[in-house]
Short mmCIF file of C-alpha atoms and ligand atoms in Angstrom, two decimals:
data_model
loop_
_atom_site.label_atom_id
_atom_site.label_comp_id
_atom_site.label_asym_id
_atom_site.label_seq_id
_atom_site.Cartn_x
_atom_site.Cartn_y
_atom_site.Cartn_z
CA UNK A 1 -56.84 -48.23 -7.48
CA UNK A 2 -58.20 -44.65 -6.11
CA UNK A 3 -55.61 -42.21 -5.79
CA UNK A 4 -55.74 -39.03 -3.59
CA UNK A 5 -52.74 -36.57 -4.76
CA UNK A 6 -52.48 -33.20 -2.34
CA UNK A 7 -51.44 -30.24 -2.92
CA UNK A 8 -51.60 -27.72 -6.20
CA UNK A 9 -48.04 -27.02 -7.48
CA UNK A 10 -45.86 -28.13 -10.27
CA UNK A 11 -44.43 -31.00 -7.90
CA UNK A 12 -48.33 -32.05 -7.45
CA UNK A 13 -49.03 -31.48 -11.19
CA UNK A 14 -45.55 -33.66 -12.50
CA UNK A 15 -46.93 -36.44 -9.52
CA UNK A 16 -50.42 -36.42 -11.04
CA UNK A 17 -48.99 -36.69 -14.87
CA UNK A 18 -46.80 -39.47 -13.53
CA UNK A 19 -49.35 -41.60 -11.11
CA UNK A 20 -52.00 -41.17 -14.10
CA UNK A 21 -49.57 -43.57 -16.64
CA UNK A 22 -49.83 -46.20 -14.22
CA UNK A 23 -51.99 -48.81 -15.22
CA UNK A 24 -53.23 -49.41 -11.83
CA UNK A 25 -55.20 -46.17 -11.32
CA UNK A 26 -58.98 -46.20 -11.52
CA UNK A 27 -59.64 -42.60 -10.89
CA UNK A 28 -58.01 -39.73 -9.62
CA UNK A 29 -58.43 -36.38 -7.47
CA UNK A 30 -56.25 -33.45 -6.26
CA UNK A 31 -56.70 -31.38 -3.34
CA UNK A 32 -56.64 -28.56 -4.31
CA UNK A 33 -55.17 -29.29 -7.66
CA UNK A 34 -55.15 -26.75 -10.45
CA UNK A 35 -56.09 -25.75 -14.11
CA UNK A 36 -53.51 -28.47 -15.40
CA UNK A 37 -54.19 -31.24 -12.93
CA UNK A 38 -57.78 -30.62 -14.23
CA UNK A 39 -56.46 -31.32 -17.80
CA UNK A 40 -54.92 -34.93 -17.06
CA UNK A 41 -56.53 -37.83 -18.44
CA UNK A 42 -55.65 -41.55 -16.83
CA UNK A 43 -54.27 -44.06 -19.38
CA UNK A 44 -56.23 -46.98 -17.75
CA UNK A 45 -59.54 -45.79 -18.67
CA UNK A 46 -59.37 -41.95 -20.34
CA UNK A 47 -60.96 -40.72 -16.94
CA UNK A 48 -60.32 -36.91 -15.60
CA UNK A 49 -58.36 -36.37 -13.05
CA UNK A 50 -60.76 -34.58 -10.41
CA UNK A 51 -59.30 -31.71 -8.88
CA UNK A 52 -61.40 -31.12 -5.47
CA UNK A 53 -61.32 -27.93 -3.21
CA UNK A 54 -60.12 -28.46 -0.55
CA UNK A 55 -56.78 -26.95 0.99
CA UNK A 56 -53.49 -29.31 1.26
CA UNK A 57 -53.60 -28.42 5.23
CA UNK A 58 -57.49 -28.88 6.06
CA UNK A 59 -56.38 -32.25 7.40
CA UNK A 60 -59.39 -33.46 8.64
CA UNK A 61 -62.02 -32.77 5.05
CA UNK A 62 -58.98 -34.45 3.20
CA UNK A 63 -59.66 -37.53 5.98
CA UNK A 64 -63.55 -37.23 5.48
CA UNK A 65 -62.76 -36.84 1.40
CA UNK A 66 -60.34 -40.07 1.87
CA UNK A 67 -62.94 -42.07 4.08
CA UNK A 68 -66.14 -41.39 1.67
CA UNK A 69 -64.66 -41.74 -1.55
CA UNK A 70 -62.72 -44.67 -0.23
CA UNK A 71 -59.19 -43.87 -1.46
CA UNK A 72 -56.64 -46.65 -1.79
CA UNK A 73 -53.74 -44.76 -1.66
CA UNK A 74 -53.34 -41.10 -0.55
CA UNK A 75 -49.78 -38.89 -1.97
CA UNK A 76 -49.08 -36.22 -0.67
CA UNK A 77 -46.72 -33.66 -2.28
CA UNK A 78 -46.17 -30.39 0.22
CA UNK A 79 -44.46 -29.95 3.73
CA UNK A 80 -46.57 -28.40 5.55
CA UNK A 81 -49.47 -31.02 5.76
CA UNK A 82 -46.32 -33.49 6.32
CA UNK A 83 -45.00 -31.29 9.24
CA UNK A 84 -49.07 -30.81 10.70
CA UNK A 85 -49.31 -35.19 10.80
CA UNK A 86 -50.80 -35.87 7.98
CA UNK A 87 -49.57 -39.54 7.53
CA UNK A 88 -49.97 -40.13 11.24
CA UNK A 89 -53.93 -39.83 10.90
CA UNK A 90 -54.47 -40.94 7.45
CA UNK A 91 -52.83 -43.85 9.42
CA UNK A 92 -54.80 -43.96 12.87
CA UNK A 93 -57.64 -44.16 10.48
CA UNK A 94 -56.25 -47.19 8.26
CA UNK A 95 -55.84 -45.30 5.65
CA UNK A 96 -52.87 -46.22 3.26
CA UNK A 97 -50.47 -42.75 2.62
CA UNK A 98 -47.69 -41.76 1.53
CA UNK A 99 -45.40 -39.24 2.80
CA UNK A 100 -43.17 -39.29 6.11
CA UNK A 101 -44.39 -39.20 9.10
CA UNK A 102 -44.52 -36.07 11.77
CA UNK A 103 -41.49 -37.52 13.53
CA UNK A 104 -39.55 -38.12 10.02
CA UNK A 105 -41.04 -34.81 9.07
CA UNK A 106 -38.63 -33.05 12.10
CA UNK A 107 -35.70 -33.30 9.66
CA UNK A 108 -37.55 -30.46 7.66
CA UNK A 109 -39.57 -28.92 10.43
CA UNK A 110 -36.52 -27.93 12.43
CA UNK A 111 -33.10 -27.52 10.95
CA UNK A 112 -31.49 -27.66 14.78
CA UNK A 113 -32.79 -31.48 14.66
CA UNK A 114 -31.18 -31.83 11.67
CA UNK A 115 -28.05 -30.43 12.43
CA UNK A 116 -28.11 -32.51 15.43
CA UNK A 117 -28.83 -35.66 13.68
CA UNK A 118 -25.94 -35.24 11.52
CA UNK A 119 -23.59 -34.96 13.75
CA UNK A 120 -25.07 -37.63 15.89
CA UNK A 121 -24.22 -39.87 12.99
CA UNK A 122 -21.52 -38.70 11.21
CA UNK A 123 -23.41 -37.19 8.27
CA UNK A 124 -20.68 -34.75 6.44
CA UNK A 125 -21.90 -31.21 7.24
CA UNK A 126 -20.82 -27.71 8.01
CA UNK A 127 -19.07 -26.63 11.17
CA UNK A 128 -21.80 -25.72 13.16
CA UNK A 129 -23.33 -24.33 16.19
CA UNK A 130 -27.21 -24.63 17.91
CA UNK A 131 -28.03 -21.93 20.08
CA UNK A 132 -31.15 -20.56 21.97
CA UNK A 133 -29.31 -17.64 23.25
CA UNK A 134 -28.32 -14.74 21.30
CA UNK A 135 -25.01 -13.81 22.86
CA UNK A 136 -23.77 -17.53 22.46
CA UNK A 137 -24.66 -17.71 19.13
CA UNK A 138 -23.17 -14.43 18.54
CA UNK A 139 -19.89 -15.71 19.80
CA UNK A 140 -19.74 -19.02 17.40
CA UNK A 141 -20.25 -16.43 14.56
CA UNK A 142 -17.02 -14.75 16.10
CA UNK A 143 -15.31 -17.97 15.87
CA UNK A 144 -16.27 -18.13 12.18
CA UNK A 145 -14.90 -14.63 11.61
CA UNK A 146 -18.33 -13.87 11.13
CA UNK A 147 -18.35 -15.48 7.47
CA UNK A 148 -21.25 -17.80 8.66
CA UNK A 149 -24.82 -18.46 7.55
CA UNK A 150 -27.29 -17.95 10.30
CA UNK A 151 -30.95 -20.09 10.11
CA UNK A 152 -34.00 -20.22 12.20
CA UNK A 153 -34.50 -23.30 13.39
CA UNK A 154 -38.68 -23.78 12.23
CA UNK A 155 -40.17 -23.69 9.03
CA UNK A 156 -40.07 -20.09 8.04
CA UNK A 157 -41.43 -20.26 4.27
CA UNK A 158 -37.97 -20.49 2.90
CA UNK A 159 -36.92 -17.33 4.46
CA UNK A 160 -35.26 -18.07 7.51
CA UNK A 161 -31.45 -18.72 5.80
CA UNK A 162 -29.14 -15.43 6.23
CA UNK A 163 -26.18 -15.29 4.22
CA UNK A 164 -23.32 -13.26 6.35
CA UNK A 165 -19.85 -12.33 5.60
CA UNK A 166 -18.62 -10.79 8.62
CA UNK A 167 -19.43 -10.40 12.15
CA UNK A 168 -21.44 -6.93 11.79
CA UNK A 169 -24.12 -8.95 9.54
CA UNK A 170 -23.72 -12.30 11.08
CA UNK A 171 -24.80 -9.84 14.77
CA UNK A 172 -27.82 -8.04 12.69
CA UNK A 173 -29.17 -11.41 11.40
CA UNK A 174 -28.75 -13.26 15.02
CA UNK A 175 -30.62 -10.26 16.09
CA UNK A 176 -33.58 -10.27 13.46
CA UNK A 177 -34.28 -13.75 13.98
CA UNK A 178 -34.07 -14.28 17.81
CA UNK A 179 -34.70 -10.87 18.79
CA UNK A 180 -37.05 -9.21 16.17
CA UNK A 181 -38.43 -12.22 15.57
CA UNK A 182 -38.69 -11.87 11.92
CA UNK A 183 -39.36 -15.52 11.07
CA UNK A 184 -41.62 -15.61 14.48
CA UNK A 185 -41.73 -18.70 16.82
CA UNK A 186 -39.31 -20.30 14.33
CA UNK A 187 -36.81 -18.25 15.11
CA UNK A 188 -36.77 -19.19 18.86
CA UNK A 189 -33.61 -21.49 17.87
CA UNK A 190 -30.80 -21.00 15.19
CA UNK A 191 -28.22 -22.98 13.82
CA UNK A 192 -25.02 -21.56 12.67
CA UNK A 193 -23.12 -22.82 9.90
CA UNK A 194 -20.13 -22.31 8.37
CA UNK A 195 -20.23 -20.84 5.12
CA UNK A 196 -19.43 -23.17 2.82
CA UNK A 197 -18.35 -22.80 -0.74
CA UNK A 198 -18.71 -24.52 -3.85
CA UNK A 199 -21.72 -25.99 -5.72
CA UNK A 200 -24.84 -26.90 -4.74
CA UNK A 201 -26.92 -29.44 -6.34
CA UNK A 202 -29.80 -31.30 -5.20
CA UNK A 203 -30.13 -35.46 -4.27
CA UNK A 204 -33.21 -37.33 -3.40
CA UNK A 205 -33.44 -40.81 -2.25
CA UNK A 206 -36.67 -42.82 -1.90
CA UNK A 207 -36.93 -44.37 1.93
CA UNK A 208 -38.76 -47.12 3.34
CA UNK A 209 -37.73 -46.98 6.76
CA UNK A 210 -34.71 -49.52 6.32
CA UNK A 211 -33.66 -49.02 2.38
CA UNK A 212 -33.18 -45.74 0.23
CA UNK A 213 -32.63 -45.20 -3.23
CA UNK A 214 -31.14 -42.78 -4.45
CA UNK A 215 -32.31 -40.54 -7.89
CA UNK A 216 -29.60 -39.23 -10.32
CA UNK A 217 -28.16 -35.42 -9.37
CA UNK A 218 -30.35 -32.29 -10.67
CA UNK A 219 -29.63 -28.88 -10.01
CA UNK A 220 -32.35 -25.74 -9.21
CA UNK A 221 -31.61 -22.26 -9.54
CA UNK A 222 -32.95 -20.01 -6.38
CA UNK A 223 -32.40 -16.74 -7.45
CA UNK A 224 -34.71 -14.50 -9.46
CA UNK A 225 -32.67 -13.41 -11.97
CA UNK A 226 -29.73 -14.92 -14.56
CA UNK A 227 -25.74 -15.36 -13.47
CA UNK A 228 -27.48 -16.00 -9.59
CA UNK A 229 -28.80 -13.01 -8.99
CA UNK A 230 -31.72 -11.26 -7.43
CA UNK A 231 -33.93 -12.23 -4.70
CA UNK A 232 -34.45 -16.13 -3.13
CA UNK A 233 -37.60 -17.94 -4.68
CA UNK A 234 -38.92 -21.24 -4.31
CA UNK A 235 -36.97 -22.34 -7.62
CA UNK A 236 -36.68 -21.09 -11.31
CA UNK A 237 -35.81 -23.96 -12.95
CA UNK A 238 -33.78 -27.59 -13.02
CA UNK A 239 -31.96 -29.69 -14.71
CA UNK A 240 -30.90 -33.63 -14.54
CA UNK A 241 -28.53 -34.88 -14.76
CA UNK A 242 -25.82 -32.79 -13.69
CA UNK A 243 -22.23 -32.49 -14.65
CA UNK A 244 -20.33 -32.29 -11.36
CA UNK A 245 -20.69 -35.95 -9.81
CA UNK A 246 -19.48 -38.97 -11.65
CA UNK A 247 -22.10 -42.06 -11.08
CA UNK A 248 -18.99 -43.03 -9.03
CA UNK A 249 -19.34 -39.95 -6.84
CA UNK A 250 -22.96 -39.80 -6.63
CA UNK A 251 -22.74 -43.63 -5.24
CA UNK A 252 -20.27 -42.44 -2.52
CA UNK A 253 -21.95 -39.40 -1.66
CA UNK A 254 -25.18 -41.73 -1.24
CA UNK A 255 -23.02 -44.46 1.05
CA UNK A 256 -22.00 -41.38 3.10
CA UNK A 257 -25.45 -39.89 3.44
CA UNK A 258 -27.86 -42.25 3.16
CA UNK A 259 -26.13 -45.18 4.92
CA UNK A 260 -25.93 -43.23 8.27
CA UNK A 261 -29.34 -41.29 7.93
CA UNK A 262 -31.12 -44.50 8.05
CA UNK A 263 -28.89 -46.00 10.71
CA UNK A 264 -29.48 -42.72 12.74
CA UNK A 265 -33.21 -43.10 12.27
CA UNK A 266 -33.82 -46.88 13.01
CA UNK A 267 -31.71 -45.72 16.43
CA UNK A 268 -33.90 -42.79 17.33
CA UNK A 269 -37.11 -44.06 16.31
CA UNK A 270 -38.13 -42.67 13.10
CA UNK A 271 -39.67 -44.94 10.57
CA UNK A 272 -38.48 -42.68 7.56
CA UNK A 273 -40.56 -43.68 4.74
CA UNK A 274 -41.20 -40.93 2.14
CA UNK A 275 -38.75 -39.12 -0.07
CA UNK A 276 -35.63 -37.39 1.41
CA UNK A 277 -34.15 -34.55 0.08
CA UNK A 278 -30.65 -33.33 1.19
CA UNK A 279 -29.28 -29.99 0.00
CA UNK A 280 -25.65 -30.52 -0.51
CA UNK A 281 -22.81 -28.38 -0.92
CA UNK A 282 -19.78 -29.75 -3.14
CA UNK A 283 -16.77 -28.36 -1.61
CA UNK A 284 -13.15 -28.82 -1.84
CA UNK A 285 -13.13 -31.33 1.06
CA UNK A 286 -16.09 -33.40 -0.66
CA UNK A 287 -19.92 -33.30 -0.38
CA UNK A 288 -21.84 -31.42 2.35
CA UNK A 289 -25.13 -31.74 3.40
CA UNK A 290 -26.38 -27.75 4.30
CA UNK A 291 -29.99 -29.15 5.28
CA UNK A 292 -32.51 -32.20 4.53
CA UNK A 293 -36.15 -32.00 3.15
CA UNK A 294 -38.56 -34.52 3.80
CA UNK A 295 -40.45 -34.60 0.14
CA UNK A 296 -40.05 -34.01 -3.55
CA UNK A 297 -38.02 -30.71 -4.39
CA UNK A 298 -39.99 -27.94 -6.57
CA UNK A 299 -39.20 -27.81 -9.19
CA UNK A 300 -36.60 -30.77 -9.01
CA UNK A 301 -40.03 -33.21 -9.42
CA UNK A 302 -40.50 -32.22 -12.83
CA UNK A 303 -37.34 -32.93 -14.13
CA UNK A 304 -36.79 -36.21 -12.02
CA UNK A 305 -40.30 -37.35 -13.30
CA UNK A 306 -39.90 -36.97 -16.75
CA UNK A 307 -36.94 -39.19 -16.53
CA UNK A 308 -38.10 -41.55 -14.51
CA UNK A 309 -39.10 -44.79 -16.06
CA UNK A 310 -40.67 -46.98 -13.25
CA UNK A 311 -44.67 -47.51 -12.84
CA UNK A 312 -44.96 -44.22 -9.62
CA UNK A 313 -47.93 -45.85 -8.15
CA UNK A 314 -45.63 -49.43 -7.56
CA UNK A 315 -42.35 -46.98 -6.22
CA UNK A 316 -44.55 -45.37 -4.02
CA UNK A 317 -46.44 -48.30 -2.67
CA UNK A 318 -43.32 -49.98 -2.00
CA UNK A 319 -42.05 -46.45 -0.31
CA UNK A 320 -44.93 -46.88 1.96
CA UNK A 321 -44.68 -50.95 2.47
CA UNK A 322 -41.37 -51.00 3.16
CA UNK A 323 -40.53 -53.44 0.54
CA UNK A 324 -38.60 -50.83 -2.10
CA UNK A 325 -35.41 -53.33 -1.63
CA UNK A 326 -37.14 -55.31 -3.95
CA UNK A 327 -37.29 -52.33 -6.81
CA UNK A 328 -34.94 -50.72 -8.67
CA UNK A 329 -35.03 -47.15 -10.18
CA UNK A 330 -34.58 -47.15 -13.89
CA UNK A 331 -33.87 -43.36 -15.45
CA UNK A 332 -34.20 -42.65 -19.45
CA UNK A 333 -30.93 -41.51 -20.39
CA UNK A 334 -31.87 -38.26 -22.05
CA UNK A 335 -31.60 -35.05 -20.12
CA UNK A 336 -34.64 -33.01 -18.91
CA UNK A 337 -34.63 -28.99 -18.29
CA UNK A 338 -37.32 -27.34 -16.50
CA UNK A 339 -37.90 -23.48 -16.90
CA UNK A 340 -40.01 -22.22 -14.46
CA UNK A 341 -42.06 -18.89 -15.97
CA UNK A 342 -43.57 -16.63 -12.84
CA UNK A 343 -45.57 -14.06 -12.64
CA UNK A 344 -44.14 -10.19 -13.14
CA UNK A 345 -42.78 -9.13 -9.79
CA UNK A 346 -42.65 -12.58 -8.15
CA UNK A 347 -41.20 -13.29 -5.59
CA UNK A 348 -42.22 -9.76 -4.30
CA UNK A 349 -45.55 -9.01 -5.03
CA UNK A 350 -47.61 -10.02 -8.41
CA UNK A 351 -50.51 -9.79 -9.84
CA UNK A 352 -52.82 -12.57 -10.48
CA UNK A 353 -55.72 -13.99 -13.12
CA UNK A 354 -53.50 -13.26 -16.47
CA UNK A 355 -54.55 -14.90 -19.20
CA UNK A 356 -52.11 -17.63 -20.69
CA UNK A 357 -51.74 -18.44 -24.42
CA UNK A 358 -49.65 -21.05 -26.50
CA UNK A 359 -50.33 -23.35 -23.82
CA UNK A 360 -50.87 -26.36 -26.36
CA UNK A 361 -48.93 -25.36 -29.32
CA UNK A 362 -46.08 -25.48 -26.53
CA UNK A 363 -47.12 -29.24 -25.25
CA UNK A 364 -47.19 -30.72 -28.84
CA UNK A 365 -43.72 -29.79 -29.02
CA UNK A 366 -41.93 -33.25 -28.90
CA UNK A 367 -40.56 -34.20 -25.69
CA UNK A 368 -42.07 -31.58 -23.44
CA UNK A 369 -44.74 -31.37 -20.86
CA UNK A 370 -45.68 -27.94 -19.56
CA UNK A 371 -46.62 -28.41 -15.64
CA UNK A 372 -48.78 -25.68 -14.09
CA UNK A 373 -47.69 -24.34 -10.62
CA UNK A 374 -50.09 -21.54 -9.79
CA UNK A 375 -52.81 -21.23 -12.69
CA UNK A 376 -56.73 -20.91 -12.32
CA UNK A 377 -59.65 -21.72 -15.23
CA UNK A 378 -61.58 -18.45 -15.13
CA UNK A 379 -64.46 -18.32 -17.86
CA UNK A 380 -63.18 -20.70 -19.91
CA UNK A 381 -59.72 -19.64 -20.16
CA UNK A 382 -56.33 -20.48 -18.03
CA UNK A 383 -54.92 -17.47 -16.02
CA UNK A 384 -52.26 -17.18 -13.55
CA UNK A 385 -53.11 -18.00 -9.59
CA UNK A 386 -50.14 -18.02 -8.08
CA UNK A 387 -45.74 -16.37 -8.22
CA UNK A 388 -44.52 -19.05 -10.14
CA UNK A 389 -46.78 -20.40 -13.15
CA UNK A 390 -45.52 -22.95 -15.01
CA UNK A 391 -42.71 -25.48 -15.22
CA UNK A 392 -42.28 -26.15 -18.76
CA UNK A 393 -40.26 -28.90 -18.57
CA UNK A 394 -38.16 -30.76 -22.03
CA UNK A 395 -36.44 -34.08 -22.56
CA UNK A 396 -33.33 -34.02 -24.85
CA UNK A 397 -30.63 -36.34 -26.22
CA UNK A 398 -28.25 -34.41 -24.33
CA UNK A 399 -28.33 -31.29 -21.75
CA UNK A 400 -28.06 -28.96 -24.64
CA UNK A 401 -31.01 -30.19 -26.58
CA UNK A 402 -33.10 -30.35 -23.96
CA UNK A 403 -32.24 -26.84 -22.97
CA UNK A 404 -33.04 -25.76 -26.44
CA UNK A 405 -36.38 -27.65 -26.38
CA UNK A 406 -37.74 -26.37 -22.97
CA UNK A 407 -36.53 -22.66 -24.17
CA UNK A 408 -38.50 -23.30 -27.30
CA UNK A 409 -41.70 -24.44 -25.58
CA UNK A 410 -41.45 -21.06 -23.66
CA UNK A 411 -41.35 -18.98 -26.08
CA UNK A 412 -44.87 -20.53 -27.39
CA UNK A 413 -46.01 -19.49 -24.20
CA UNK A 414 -47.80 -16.11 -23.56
CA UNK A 415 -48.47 -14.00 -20.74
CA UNK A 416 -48.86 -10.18 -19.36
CA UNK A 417 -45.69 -9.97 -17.49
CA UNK A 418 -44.64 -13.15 -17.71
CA UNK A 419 -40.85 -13.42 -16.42
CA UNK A 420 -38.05 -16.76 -16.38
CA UNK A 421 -34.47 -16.83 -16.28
CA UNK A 422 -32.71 -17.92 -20.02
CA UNK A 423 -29.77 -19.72 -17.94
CA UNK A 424 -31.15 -22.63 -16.81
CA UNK A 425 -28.62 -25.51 -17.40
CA UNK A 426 -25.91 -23.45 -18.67
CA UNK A 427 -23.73 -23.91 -15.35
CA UNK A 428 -23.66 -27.38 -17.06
CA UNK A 429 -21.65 -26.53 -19.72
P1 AMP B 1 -31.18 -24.10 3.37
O1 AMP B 1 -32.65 -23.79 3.44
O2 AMP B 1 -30.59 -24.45 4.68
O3 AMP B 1 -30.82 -25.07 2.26
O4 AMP B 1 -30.51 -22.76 2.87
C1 AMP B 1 -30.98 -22.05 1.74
C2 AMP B 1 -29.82 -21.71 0.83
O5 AMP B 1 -28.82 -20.98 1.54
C3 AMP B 1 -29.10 -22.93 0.28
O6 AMP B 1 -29.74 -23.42 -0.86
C4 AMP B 1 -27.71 -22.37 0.02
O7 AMP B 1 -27.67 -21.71 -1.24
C5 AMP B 1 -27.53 -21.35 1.10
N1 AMP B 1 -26.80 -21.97 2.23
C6 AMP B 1 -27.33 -22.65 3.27
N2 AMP B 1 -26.38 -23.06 4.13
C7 AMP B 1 -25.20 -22.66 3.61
C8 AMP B 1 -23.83 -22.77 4.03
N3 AMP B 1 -23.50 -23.38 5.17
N4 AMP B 1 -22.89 -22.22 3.24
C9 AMP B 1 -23.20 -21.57 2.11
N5 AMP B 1 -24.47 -21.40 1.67
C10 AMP B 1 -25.46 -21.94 2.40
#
């Protein structure tokens, strides 16, 4: 089987590593890929992994690429490509892909959908408002004593999510989004939430338009710094499994969630076949979805993959077939941390093309697998390409070990301004 992987991340690098164990793969390429996609080997036959240049949301090259190699199976790893219809003309081409579809895609496209959806079908969410006009929106805030989280409805690279706690900032941020425009046409619409409290961990469930399975609980870390603080980023690190849902609990939560989501879709239309990602809040009155994505989390990937005993290539096919009912997920029972290392100044501005040492002493370190996020091969050696580097990512007997061992893999690692948080998984404990 030829395999087409896109996009150039650690969620596209952790896919590669995983797709390339299967026995069914032939050969391999990325688009774009990166310096450690480059580095994987298939176990079928020893072959490279290919990593071609071409960008995730060039849709039609990655069609021509698809059509003259003659891919079997295309997976696709980022939202954006998702969101632009990617699956629908891999499809319209007959071209087998997976990924959801631009109507399945909505759910992460546009959070007023969403919102919508859920309360269509009974999905447990915050108290919440849509609005396309400022001074109505302004007034649910009021009704919220202002202690509300205001979001642009469109994809607004992660940015579009204002925290408030009264009305005078809930007002400013109604104001930046749908009058300033901040976040541009994606700010057109907002939702208003409640703010919730409690903790937040991260579920994903493989669809296949009538079944969904659902992956253990991890937990990423957004902010920049230790102890939660500094700026948003796109994720410093993960952990699986987490401490604050019993298997009991996580089965409920998925009943609530996933039972409805797939009734809801069947009833609108949308053949949901990809991976679904809910954001959920754990809160004194039980579990709260704050928002759904419609692929694998970054850097939740890493840690679910390295866990994750099942042949990808069959779990996806069957994702895409609509015959996952027949499969079930089987997890190892260790533990796996991922520490994300970024570049010095990320997520403001960084520099780029630092060289990176101890990058093999660190992967010979049993249990561990260092993913690359944003790194380049420039004359011979790797450097950093992009704000967050590498996902160096550990299995251990227990949360503690594995901790230890991804913290001991980064400290083999090397360099010029290289920055991570050291309090990943210790929420856990
Ligand atoms: P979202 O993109 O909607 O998941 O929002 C980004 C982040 O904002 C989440 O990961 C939460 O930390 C926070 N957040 C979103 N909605 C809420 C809410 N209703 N209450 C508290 N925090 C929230």
């Amino acid at each position: 089987m030829k395999i087409l992987v896109i996009g150039s991340g650690g969620r596209e690098h952790a896919l590669v590593w995983k797709l390339a164990q299967s026995p069914h793969v032939t050969q391999m390429w990325c688009a774009p890929g990166n310096a450690g996609i480059a580095q994987e080997r298939l176990a079928k036959n020893g072959a490279a992994v290919e990593c071609v240049n071409i960008g995730a949301e060039d849709l039609a090259k990655l069609l021509e690429f698809a059509q003259e190699k003659k891919a079997d199976f295309t997976v696709v790893g980022p939202d954006n490509p998702l969101a632009l219809g990617i699956v629908n003309l891999f499809q319209n081409y007959g071209l087998k892909i997976w990924g959801v579809n631009r109507k399945a895609a909505q759910f992460e496209a546009s959070k007023v959908f969403s919102q919508k959806f859920m309360e269509k079908y009974g999905i447990p969410t915050a108290a919440a408002g849509t609005f396309s006009d400022v001074v109505a929106a302004k007034k649910f805030c009021a009704t919220l004593g202002g202690k509300c989280v205001v979001k642009a409805d469109g994809l607004a690279l992660g940015k579009g999510v204002l925290i408030c706690m009264n009305q005078a900032e809930a007002e400013k941020a109604v104001d930046e989004i749908m009058v300033s425009k901040a976040f541009g046409v994606a700010g057109a619409n907002v939702v208003v939430q409640e703010f919730l409290e409690g903790v937040e961990v991260s579920l994903h469930a493989l669809c296949d338009g009538t079944t969904a399975k659902i992956f253990p609980t991890s937990q990423d870390h957004k902010r920049a710094l230790d102890g939660d603080l500094g700026l948003n980023t796109g994720g410093m690190g993960t952990y699986s499994p987490t401490p604050f849902l019993t298997e009991a609990q996580l089965a409920e939560t998925a009943r609530a969630v996933l039972e409805p989501f797939m009734r809801g879709c069947v009833a609108e239309g949308i053949d949901y076949r990809g991976l679904l990602y809910p954001g959920v809040m754990l809160t004194q009155n039980g579990p709260k979805i704050l928002e759904f994505n419609a692929r694998f989390g970054d850097p939740e990937t890493q840690v679910y993959l390295t866990r994750l005993e099942n042949d990808l290539v069959e779990l996806l096919d069957a994702s895409a077939s609509g015959t996952l009912a027949k499969h079930e997920l089987k997890w190892k029972p260790e533990a796996s941390v991922c520490v994300i290392m970024a570049s010095g100044g990320y997520p403001g501005n960084y520099p780029k093309g630092k060289v990176i040492t101890g990058l093999e002493a660190a992967d010979k370190l049993p249990g561990t697998k260092v993913f690359h996020a944003g790194t380049a091969l420039k004359d011979g050696q790797i450097v950093t390409n992009g704000g967050r580097v590498l996902g160096v990512t550990a299995l251990g007997k227990d949360l503690k070990k594995a901790q230890a061992a991804a913290y001991a893999a980064v400290e083999c690692i090397r360099f010029e301004g290289a920055h991570f948080r050291r309090d990943i998984a210790a929420k856990a404990f």
